[in-house]
Coordinates of C-alpha atoms in Angstrom, one line a residue:
Chain A
M1 CA 195.2 39.4 190.1
G2 CA 197.7 36.9 188.9
V3 CA 201.4 37.3 189.2
S4 CA 203.2 37.3 185.9
L5 CA 205.7 34.5 186.0
S6 CA 208.8 34.1 184.2
K7 CA 210.4 30.6 184.1
G8 CA 212.0 29.9 187.5
G9 CA 210.4 32.9 189.1
N10 CA 209.4 32.4 192.7
V11 CA 206.3 33.6 194.5
S12 CA 206.0 33.4 198.2
L13 CA 202.4 32.5 198.8
S14 CA 202.5 34.0 202.3
K15 CA 203.6 37.3 200.9
T16 CA 201.3 37.5 197.9
D17 CA 198.4 36.1 199.7
P18 CA 199.1 35.8 203.4
G19 CA 197.2 33.2 205.3
M20 CA 196.5 31.1 202.2
K21 CA 195.3 27.7 203.4
N22 CA 193.7 26.1 200.5
V23 CA 195.2 26.0 197.0
L24 CA 193.5 25.1 193.8
I25 CA 195.4 24.0 190.7
G26 CA 193.2 24.6 187.7
L27 CA 193.7 23.2 184.2
G28 CA 191.5 24.4 181.4
W29 CA 191.3 24.1 177.6
D30 CA 188.7 24.3 174.9
V31 CA 187.0 21.4 173.2
R32 CA 188.5 20.7 169.9
A33 CA 186.5 22.5 167.2
T34 CA 188.2 20.8 164.3
D35 CA 187.9 17.2 163.2
G36 CA 190.3 14.7 164.7
Q37 CA 191.0 13.1 168.0
D38 CA 190.1 15.0 171.2
Y39 CA 192.7 16.8 173.2
D40 CA 192.8 15.0 176.6
L41 CA 194.9 17.1 179.0
D42 CA 195.7 15.8 182.5
A43 CA 196.8 17.6 185.6
S44 CA 198.8 15.6 188.2
V45 CA 200.6 16.2 191.4
F46 CA 203.6 14.4 193.0
L47 CA 204.1 14.7 196.7
L48 CA 207.9 14.5 197.2
A49 CA 210.0 13.9 200.2
D50 CA 213.3 15.6 200.9
N51 CA 215.2 13.3 198.5
G52 CA 213.0 14.4 195.6
K53 CA 211.2 11.1 195.3
V54 CA 207.7 10.0 196.3
R55 CA 207.3 8.1 199.5
S56 CA 205.1 5.6 197.7
D57 CA 203.0 5.3 194.6
S58 CA 200.0 6.8 196.4
D59 CA 201.9 10.2 196.4
F60 CA 201.2 10.4 192.8
I61 CA 197.8 12.0 192.4
F62 CA 196.3 11.7 188.9
Y63 CA 193.3 10.5 187.0
N64 CA 193.6 6.9 188.3
N65 CA 194.4 8.0 191.9
L66 CA 192.3 11.0 192.7
R67 CA 193.1 11.4 196.4
S68 CA 196.2 11.3 198.6
A69 CA 196.0 8.9 201.5
D70 CA 195.9 11.7 204.1
G71 CA 193.3 13.6 202.2
S72 CA 195.4 16.8 201.8
V73 CA 195.3 16.6 198.0
E74 CA 192.3 15.9 196.0
H75 CA 191.8 15.7 192.2
T76 CA 188.2 16.5 191.2
G77 CA 188.3 14.0 188.3
D78 CA 189.3 13.3 184.8
N79 CA 188.1 15.5 181.9
R80 CA 188.8 13.9 178.5
T81 CA 187.7 16.6 176.1
G82 CA 187.9 20.0 177.7
E83 CA 184.2 20.3 177.8
G84 CA 182.9 22.9 180.2
E85 CA 183.8 26.5 181.2
G86 CA 186.8 27.6 183.2
D87 CA 188.9 24.9 184.9
D88 CA 188.2 21.5 183.3
E89 CA 190.3 19.7 185.8
S90 CA 191.3 20.9 189.3
I91 CA 193.3 19.7 192.2
K92 CA 192.6 21.0 195.6
I93 CA 195.3 21.1 198.2
K94 CA 194.9 21.7 202.0
L95 CA 198.3 23.1 202.8
D96 CA 198.1 22.7 206.6
K97 CA 197.1 19.0 206.1
I98 CA 200.2 18.1 204.1
P99 CA 202.3 15.6 206.2
A100 CA 205.6 17.0 207.5
D101 CA 207.7 14.5 205.6
V102 CA 206.4 16.0 202.3
A103 CA 208.8 18.7 201.3
K104 CA 207.5 19.6 198.0
L105 CA 204.5 19.3 195.6
V106 CA 205.2 19.2 191.9
F107 CA 202.4 20.0 189.4
V108 CA 202.6 18.5 186.0
V109 CA 200.3 18.9 183.0
T110 CA 200.4 16.3 180.2
I111 CA 198.6 15.4 177.0
H112 CA 197.3 11.9 177.1
D113 CA 198.6 9.8 174.2
A114 CA 200.3 12.8 172.7
T115 CA 202.8 10.8 170.7
V116 CA 200.3 8.5 169.1
R117 CA 197.9 11.4 168.4
K118 CA 200.7 13.7 167.3
Q119 CA 199.5 16.5 169.6
S120 CA 201.2 19.3 171.5
F121 CA 199.9 22.1 173.6
G122 CA 200.1 24.7 170.8
Q123 CA 197.4 22.7 168.9
V124 CA 195.0 23.0 171.8
T125 CA 193.0 26.2 171.9
G126 CA 192.9 28.1 175.2
A127 CA 195.0 25.7 177.3
F128 CA 196.2 27.1 180.6
I129 CA 197.2 25.9 184.1
R130 CA 196.9 28.2 187.1
L131 CA 197.3 28.3 190.8
V132 CA 194.5 29.9 192.8
N133 CA 193.9 30.8 196.4
D134 CA 190.8 28.5 196.9
D135 CA 189.4 30.6 199.7
S136 CA 189.6 34.1 198.0
Q137 CA 189.6 32.7 194.4
I138 CA 192.5 35.0 193.8
E139 CA 194.7 33.7 191.0
V140 CA 198.3 33.6 192.1
A141 CA 200.0 32.3 188.9
R142 CA 199.0 31.3 185.5
Y143 CA 200.7 29.6 182.6
D144 CA 199.4 29.9 179.0
L145 CA 200.1 26.4 177.6
T146 CA 198.8 27.1 174.1
E147 CA 201.1 30.1 173.7
D148 CA 204.1 29.5 175.8
A149 CA 204.4 25.7 175.8
S150 CA 203.3 25.2 172.2
T151 CA 205.7 22.5 171.2
E152 CA 205.6 20.6 174.4
T153 CA 203.5 17.5 175.3
A154 CA 204.2 17.5 179.0
M155 CA 205.2 20.3 181.3
L156 CA 206.2 20.8 184.8
F157 CA 204.1 23.8 185.7
G158 CA 205.6 24.6 189.1
E159 CA 206.2 23.5 192.6
L160 CA 205.1 24.3 196.1
Y161 CA 207.8 23.9 198.6
R162 CA 208.5 24.6 202.2
H163 CA 210.8 27.5 203.1
N164 CA 211.3 28.8 206.6
G165 CA 208.0 27.6 207.7
E166 CA 206.0 28.9 204.8
W167 CA 204.9 27.6 201.5
K168 CA 206.4 29.1 198.4
F169 CA 205.5 28.6 194.8
R170 CA 208.1 28.4 192.1
A171 CA 207.0 28.6 188.5
V172 CA 209.1 26.2 186.4
G173 CA 207.5 25.9 183.0
Q174 CA 209.8 23.1 181.9
G175 CA 208.9 20.7 179.1
Y176 CA 209.4 17.0 179.2
A177 CA 209.8 14.6 176.3
G178 CA 208.2 11.2 176.9
G179 CA 205.0 12.3 178.7
L180 CA 203.7 11.3 182.1
A181 CA 205.7 8.1 182.2
S182 CA 209.0 9.9 182.1
V183 CA 207.9 12.3 184.7
C184 CA 206.9 9.4 186.9
Q185 CA 210.3 7.8 186.5
Q186 CA 212.1 10.9 187.6
Y187 CA 210.1 11.0 190.8
G188 CA 210.6 7.3 191.6
I189 CA 207.5 5.7 190.2
N190 CA 207.5 2.8 187.8
A191 CA 204.5 3.6 185.5
S192 CA 203.3 1.4 182.8
Chain B
M1 CA 214.3 30.4 158.7
I2 CA 212.3 28.6 161.4
N3 CA 210.6 25.3 160.7
L4 CA 207.4 25.4 162.6
S5 CA 206.1 22.3 164.3
L6 CA 202.3 21.8 164.7
G7 CA 200.9 24.4 167.1
A8 CA 204.2 26.4 167.2
N9 CA 204.1 30.2 167.1
I10 CA 206.5 33.0 166.3
V11 CA 206.4 36.7 166.9
L12 CA 206.1 38.9 163.7
N13 CA 208.3 41.9 163.9
Q14 CA 207.6 43.1 160.3
G15 CA 204.7 45.2 159.1
V16 CA 204.2 43.4 155.8
I17 CA 204.1 39.6 155.6
N18 CA 203.6 37.4 152.5
I19 CA 201.9 34.2 153.3
K20 CA 202.5 31.5 150.7
I21 CA 200.5 28.3 150.5
N22 CA 202.0 25.6 148.4
S23 CA 200.0 22.5 147.6
G24 CA 201.4 21.0 144.3
L25 CA 197.8 20.4 143.1
P26 CA 195.0 22.9 142.8
V27 CA 193.3 24.0 146.0
D28 CA 191.3 27.0 146.9
A29 CA 192.8 29.3 149.5
S30 CA 191.0 31.8 151.5
A31 CA 191.9 34.2 154.3
F32 CA 189.3 35.0 157.0
R33 CA 189.6 38.3 158.8
L34 CA 188.3 37.6 162.3
F35 CA 187.0 39.8 165.1
A36 CA 185.8 39.1 168.6
N37 CA 185.1 35.4 169.3
D38 CA 187.2 34.6 166.2
K39 CA 184.3 35.2 163.8
V40 CA 183.9 37.2 160.6
K41 CA 181.7 40.3 160.6
D42 CA 180.6 40.2 157.0
D43 CA 181.6 38.9 153.6
L44 CA 184.3 41.5 153.2
D45 CA 186.2 39.5 155.7
M46 CA 186.8 36.6 153.2
I47 CA 189.7 37.2 150.8
F48 CA 190.0 34.6 148.0
Y49 CA 189.9 34.4 144.2
G50 CA 186.5 35.9 144.0
Q51 CA 187.4 38.8 146.3
P52 CA 191.1 39.2 146.0
K53 CA 191.3 42.3 148.2
N54 CA 189.5 43.8 151.1
Q55 CA 188.4 47.4 151.4
D56 CA 191.4 48.6 153.3
A57 CA 193.8 46.5 151.2
S58 CA 195.2 45.0 154.4
I59 CA 194.9 41.6 152.9
I60 CA 195.5 40.9 149.2
W61 CA 195.2 37.5 147.5
Q62 CA 197.1 36.5 144.4
Q63 CA 197.6 33.2 142.7
T64 CA 201.1 32.5 141.8
H65 CA 202.4 29.8 139.5
N66 CA 202.2 26.0 140.1
N67 CA 198.8 26.2 141.9
N68 CA 200.3 28.2 144.7
H69 CA 198.5 31.0 146.5
E70 CA 199.9 34.1 148.2
F71 CA 198.4 36.5 150.6
R72 CA 200.0 39.8 151.3
V73 CA 199.1 41.1 154.7
D74 CA 199.9 44.6 155.8
L75 CA 199.6 44.5 159.6
T76 CA 199.8 48.2 159.9
K77 CA 196.6 48.6 157.9
L78 CA 194.5 46.2 160.0
S79 CA 191.9 47.9 162.2
A80 CA 192.2 47.6 166.0
E81 CA 189.2 45.4 166.1
V82 CA 190.8 42.7 164.0
Q83 CA 192.0 39.9 166.3
K84 CA 193.1 37.3 163.8
I85 CA 193.5 36.3 160.2
A86 CA 193.1 32.7 159.5
F87 CA 194.6 31.2 156.3
T88 CA 192.7 28.2 154.9
I89 CA 192.6 25.8 152.0
T90 CA 189.8 23.7 150.7
C91 CA 190.4 20.8 148.3
D92 CA 188.4 19.7 145.4
Q93 CA 185.0 18.7 146.8
Y94 CA 185.6 15.0 146.7
S95 CA 189.2 14.6 147.8
P96 CA 190.8 14.9 151.2
I97 CA 194.2 16.6 151.7
S98 CA 196.0 13.3 151.7
Q99 CA 195.5 13.3 147.9
L100 CA 197.6 16.4 147.5
K101 CA 201.3 16.1 146.6
N102 CA 202.4 18.3 149.6
L103 CA 201.1 21.1 151.6
S104 CA 202.9 23.9 153.4
I105 CA 202.5 27.5 154.5
Q106 CA 205.4 29.8 154.3
L107 CA 206.0 33.3 155.7
D108 CA 208.1 35.7 153.7
C109 CA 209.2 39.1 154.5
N110 CA 211.3 41.3 152.2
N111 CA 211.8 38.3 149.9
E112 CA 213.3 36.3 152.8
V113 CA 211.7 33.2 154.2
I114 CA 211.1 33.7 157.9
A115 CA 209.1 30.6 158.7
L116 CA 207.8 27.4 157.1
G117 CA 205.1 25.0 158.3
E118 CA 204.9 21.7 156.4
V119 CA 201.8 19.6 156.9
D120 CA 202.1 15.8 157.1
I121 CA 199.3 14.9 154.8
N122 CA 199.5 11.2 155.1
N123 CA 196.1 9.7 156.0
R124 CA 194.6 13.1 156.6
Q125 CA 190.9 13.0 155.9
E126 CA 190.2 16.8 156.0
K127 CA 188.9 18.5 152.9
A128 CA 189.4 21.9 154.4
L129 CA 192.3 23.0 156.6
I130 CA 193.1 26.0 158.7
M131 CA 196.8 26.3 157.7
G132 CA 197.7 28.9 160.2
E133 CA 196.7 32.2 161.8
I134 CA 198.1 35.6 162.4
Y135 CA 196.8 36.9 165.7
R136 CA 197.3 39.5 168.4
R137 CA 199.1 38.6 171.5
N138 CA 199.4 41.5 174.0
T139 CA 200.9 44.2 171.9
E140 CA 202.4 42.0 169.3
W141 CA 201.3 40.2 166.2
K142 CA 202.2 36.5 166.1
F143 CA 201.7 33.6 163.7
R144 CA 200.6 30.1 164.7
F145 CA 201.0 27.0 162.5
I146 CA 197.7 25.1 163.0
A147 CA 197.0 22.5 160.2
Q148 CA 193.7 21.4 161.6
G149 CA 190.5 21.3 159.7
F150 CA 187.2 19.7 158.7
N151 CA 186.4 16.4 156.9
G152 CA 183.3 18.0 155.6
G153 CA 185.2 20.7 153.7
L154 CA 184.2 24.2 153.1
K155 CA 180.8 24.3 154.9
P156 CA 182.0 23.4 158.4
L157 CA 185.1 25.6 157.8
A158 CA 183.0 28.6 156.9
E159 CA 180.6 27.9 159.8
H160 CA 183.6 27.7 162.2
F161 CA 184.3 31.3 161.3
G162 CA 180.7 32.4 161.8
V163 CA 179.6 32.2 158.2
N164 CA 176.2 30.7 158.0
V165 CA 176.3 28.5 154.9
I166 CA 173.0 27.8 153.2
D167 CA 173.8 25.4 150.4
E168 CA 176.1 22.5 149.6
P169 CA 179.8 23.1 149.5
T170 CA 181.2 25.0 146.5
P171 CA 183.8 27.7 146.6
P172 CA 183.0 30.5 149.1
V173 CA 181.0 33.2 147.5
P174 CA 180.7 36.7 148.8
T175 CA 177.0 37.3 148.4
S176 CA 176.1 37.1 152.0
T177 CA 173.6 39.1 153.9
V178 CA 175.2 40.7 156.9
N179 CA 174.1 40.6 160.4
N180 CA 176.6 42.5 162.6
T181 CA 174.6 42.1 165.8
T182 CA 174.9 38.4 165.9
T183 CA 178.3 38.3 164.1
S184 CA 177.0 35.6 161.8
S185 CA 176.6 36.1 158.1
S186 CA 174.9 34.1 155.5
V187 CA 176.4 33.1 152.3
N188 CA 174.7 31.6 149.3
L189 CA 177.1 29.2 147.9
N190 CA 175.0 28.3 144.9
K191 CA 175.3 31.1 142.5
I192 CA 177.5 34.1 141.9
S193 CA 175.6 37.2 140.7
L194 CA 177.8 39.7 139.0
S195 CA 176.4 43.0 139.9
K196 CA 177.6 46.6 139.7
D197 CA 179.6 46.3 142.9
R198 CA 181.2 43.0 142.0
T199 CA 182.6 42.9 138.5
S200 CA 185.1 40.2 138.3
V201 CA 185.4 36.5 139.3
S202 CA 188.3 34.3 138.6
L203 CA 187.7 30.6 138.4
S204 CA 190.7 28.7 139.7
K205 CA 193.1 27.1 137.4
R206 CA 192.6 23.7 135.9
N207 CA 193.4 22.0 132.6
D208 CA 190.0 21.1 131.3
Y209 CA 187.0 23.3 131.9
G210 CA 184.7 21.0 130.1
K211 CA 181.7 22.4 128.3
I212 CA 181.2 26.0 129.3
G213 CA 177.6 27.1 128.5
I214 CA 176.4 30.6 128.2
N215 CA 172.6 30.9 128.2
L216 CA 170.4 33.9 127.3
N217 CA 166.8 33.8 128.3
W218 CA 164.2 36.5 128.2
N219 CA 160.5 36.8 128.8
K220 CA 158.5 35.7 125.9
Q221 CA 155.8 38.2 125.0
E222 CA 152.1 37.8 125.0
Q223 CA 151.1 36.0 121.9
P224 CA 148.9 33.2 120.7
T225 CA 150.4 29.9 121.6
K226 CA 149.2 28.2 118.4
K227 CA 150.8 29.5 115.3
G228 CA 149.8 28.6 111.8
F229 CA 152.4 27.1 109.5
L230 CA 152.2 30.3 107.5
S231 CA 153.5 32.3 110.4
E232 CA 157.0 31.5 109.5
F233 CA 156.6 33.3 106.2
F234 CA 155.3 36.3 108.0
N235 CA 157.9 36.7 110.5
R236 CA 157.4 40.4 111.2
S237 CA 156.0 40.0 114.6
P238 CA 156.4 42.9 117.0
N239 CA 157.9 40.6 119.6
I240 CA 161.4 41.2 120.8
D241 CA 164.1 39.0 119.4
L242 CA 167.2 39.0 121.5
D243 CA 170.3 37.4 120.1
L244 CA 173.2 36.0 122.0
A245 CA 176.6 36.5 120.4
A246 CA 180.3 36.5 121.1
F247 CA 183.6 37.9 119.9
V248 CA 186.3 35.2 120.1
R249 CA 190.0 35.7 120.0
L250 CA 192.2 32.7 119.9
K251 CA 195.8 32.5 121.1
D252 CA 196.9 32.7 117.5
Q253 CA 195.4 36.2 117.6
S254 CA 192.7 35.3 115.0
I255 CA 189.3 36.9 115.8
H256 CA 185.9 35.5 115.2
V257 CA 182.3 36.7 115.5
I258 CA 179.7 34.2 116.7
Q259 CA 176.2 35.3 116.0
A260 CA 173.0 34.2 114.2
L261 CA 173.2 37.4 112.1
G262 CA 175.3 36.4 109.1
N263 CA 175.0 32.7 110.0
C264 CA 178.3 32.7 112.0
F265 CA 177.4 29.9 114.3
G266 CA 181.0 28.8 114.9
S267 CA 182.1 25.3 115.8
F268 CA 182.5 23.5 119.2
Q269 CA 184.9 20.9 118.0
S270 CA 187.2 22.9 115.8
P271 CA 188.6 26.5 116.0
C272 CA 187.3 28.8 117.2
Y273 CA 185.8 26.2 119.7
V274 CA 182.8 28.4 120.3
E275 CA 179.4 27.5 118.9
L276 CA 176.0 29.2 119.0
M277 CA 173.3 26.6 119.2
G278 CA 170.4 27.6 116.9
D279 CA 168.5 30.9 117.2
D280 CA 165.5 31.4 119.3
R281 CA 163.5 34.1 117.5
T282 CA 160.8 34.7 120.0
G283 CA 161.9 33.8 123.4
A284 CA 159.3 31.1 123.3
N285 CA 161.9 28.4 123.7
Q286 CA 161.9 27.8 127.4
D287 CA 165.6 27.2 127.4
G288 CA 166.5 30.3 125.5
E289 CA 169.7 30.6 123.4
W290 CA 173.0 28.9 124.1
I291 CA 176.6 29.5 123.2
Y292 CA 179.0 26.7 124.2
I293 CA 182.7 27.2 124.7
N294 CA 184.8 24.1 124.4
G295 CA 186.7 24.3 127.7
S296 CA 188.9 21.4 126.8
H297 CA 190.5 23.9 124.4
W298 CA 190.6 26.8 126.8
N299 CA 194.4 26.9 126.3
N300 CA 193.8 27.9 122.7
I301 CA 191.4 30.7 123.5
D302 CA 192.6 34.1 124.6
E303 CA 189.3 35.9 125.2
V304 CA 185.6 35.4 124.6
L305 CA 183.4 38.6 124.8
I306 CA 179.7 37.7 125.3
Y307 CA 177.1 40.2 124.1
T308 CA 173.5 40.3 123.3
F309 CA 171.5 42.5 121.1
I310 CA 168.0 43.3 120.2
Y311 CA 167.6 42.1 116.6
E312 CA 164.0 42.9 116.3
G313 CA 161.3 44.6 118.3
L314 CA 161.4 47.7 120.5
P315 CA 164.6 48.3 122.3
N316 CA 163.0 47.9 125.7
W317 CA 165.4 46.1 128.0
S318 CA 163.3 46.1 131.1
Q319 CA 160.4 44.6 129.1
A320 CA 162.7 41.9 127.7
D321 CA 163.8 41.1 131.2
G322 CA 166.7 39.2 129.9
V323 CA 169.2 37.2 131.9
V324 CA 172.5 35.7 130.8
R325 CA 174.0 32.8 132.8
I326 CA 177.5 31.5 132.4
H327 CA 177.8 27.8 133.4
V328 CA 181.3 26.4 134.0
P329 CA 181.2 22.8 135.1
D330 CA 181.6 22.3 138.8
Q331 CA 181.5 26.1 139.3
P332 CA 178.8 28.3 140.6
V333 CA 176.6 29.8 137.9
I334 CA 177.4 33.4 137.0
E335 CA 174.4 35.5 136.1
T336 CA 173.8 39.0 134.7
F337 CA 170.4 40.6 134.5
L338 CA 169.8 42.9 131.5
T339 CA 167.3 45.1 133.0
D340 CA 169.0 48.4 133.4
G341 CA 169.9 49.2 129.8
N342 CA 169.4 52.5 128.0
N343 CA 166.7 51.9 125.5
S344 CA 168.4 53.9 122.7
N345 CA 171.1 51.3 122.6
I346 CA 170.3 47.9 121.1
L347 CA 173.4 46.0 122.2
C348 CA 174.6 44.9 125.6
A349 CA 178.2 43.7 126.3
I350 CA 177.7 41.1 129.1
A351 CA 181.0 39.8 130.1
R352 CA 184.3 38.7 128.9
L353 CA 186.0 35.4 129.7
K354 CA 189.7 36.0 129.6
N355 CA 192.5 33.4 129.6
D356 CA 194.5 34.4 132.6
N357 CA 197.5 32.1 132.7
G358 CA 195.2 29.2 132.0
A359 CA 192.6 30.3 134.5
I360 CA 189.2 31.7 133.4
N361 CA 188.8 35.2 134.5
V362 CA 185.2 36.3 134.1
E363 CA 184.8 40.1 134.0
R364 CA 181.3 41.6 134.0
I365 CA 180.9 44.4 131.5
N366 CA 177.2 45.2 131.3
R367 CA 177.8 48.2 129.0
Y368 CA 175.3 49.2 126.3
F369 CA 176.2 50.1 122.7
R370 CA 174.4 51.2 119.6
S371 CA 176.0 48.6 117.3
Q372 CA 178.6 45.8 117.0
R373 CA 180.9 48.3 115.4
E374 CA 180.8 50.5 118.5
L375 CA 181.4 47.5 120.8
D376 CA 184.3 46.4 118.6
Y377 CA 185.8 49.8 118.7
A378 CA 185.3 50.2 122.5
Y379 CA 187.2 47.0 123.2
G380 CA 189.7 47.2 120.4
W381 CA 189.0 44.0 118.5
G382 CA 189.4 45.3 115.0
F383 CA 186.6 43.6 113.0
R384 CA 185.4 44.9 109.6
W385 CA 181.6 45.4 109.7
S386 CA 178.9 45.5 107.1
A387 CA 175.1 45.5 107.5
G388 CA 173.4 42.2 107.4
R389 CA 170.1 40.5 107.9
K390 CA 169.4 36.9 108.9

């Protein structure tokens, strides 16, 4: 049972799902049924230090860097069309393996080449991103991208952050202009 | 008013919404009423010029001026099973939407524009487009601006909504066989049959309808295939002779009878722009009888009423097994079978083609009369009749 999230709403993972150790971020969407270029959605994670920046480029986990150096975060691979049932891309996080100097994990969903292809989430059928307890498969939070981020091309889904010794999840639901590159810049990565 | 970007959605707070599709050039517009899995259940779920209204009147189509279409949707009348209504357009078979002047979908409520979605048609190759959809979201109705479609036109569009299309793309035609269990229905796009439960078809507006052909054919009777040259002088055969005929009213209100009886064959090139081609006395001519309407002059024509009558032979309609087919260029053939007539009546009014603001509205009549005079009287034409023999 997922928690209904308003923008900025906080969910304490230890309260909603005490003892959660493994988190899965699932991104799903339907293959385009109409003619035109495919919708290629990407899920990414930034591991941020206290200063709100990455420690190094390897803290940016995405389709070209599927695994964090310490193995705490793993992306299961790029899906370029949405083919398949359920989650089409997923990122697995082992909470207790996250290094102590990582204060926060930020989850971002973007549409690849959205500007060139003139695409936004609202054009994609059945697009969602969700956070799941990967041990119990209980869905903790879900965001309907098609419906609630319809005019966006990039969105900060939410963040996991440390608070008094436990991990909390904050739903953000904030759109970005400029795609993944502008998100990278914000967190201290020069992307090209 | 909200300008909708692609994919954007809005909540609909009103019960009755008017959806307007503007294209600048002629397009066909259809609404698909969709159930579970975003599929239609049967052919009642398609609302378009050939079926301007569904059974609960929740969706009503009308063509407004300047090639525009309008759908009036009463959300309060939609059954609980209905999940979505998709509004679509299809272009002329051979041109993609980039050839249109513009393309937009507008939502009005109480004569006020509440939202507008304008399609950037540059370089777009689709010949059929889903303009937008009204859909359920939790307890609300919402509208989404979609503007996505299919390069292949109507066929892939119809299939997308669960309509199994058999033939090549022509305008959607509600003659499908229904299969509710698989939620797929089958539509024959080739031919419109006007039957008792479907009495009117409007062909979308254009300037030149070309040569409109009306054909009457009937079963030739058993007879020797070789006829002596003298037979023409003894034309008292017991065979049925069916005649094809028409009443024509021009825009100048002049009325004309086109029929072999009285040698009123008319003229294709000059008023009244309707001509009967010869007279098949026996049904032996494989091609039957033809009346042609000069569709290039459709703007001069107000109405053409097509009828057929048994000139000679027993009035036995089922034995004659007649069929009248109306051929409008680039349009499905419209056909009427003359098999259910009352044998005491020798004349059958087939259909009327009415000029409806430049469009051809074909209305099936299929009523039987005892004489031209009676037909004339029934439809208020005002001819003066005297007995004749050809």
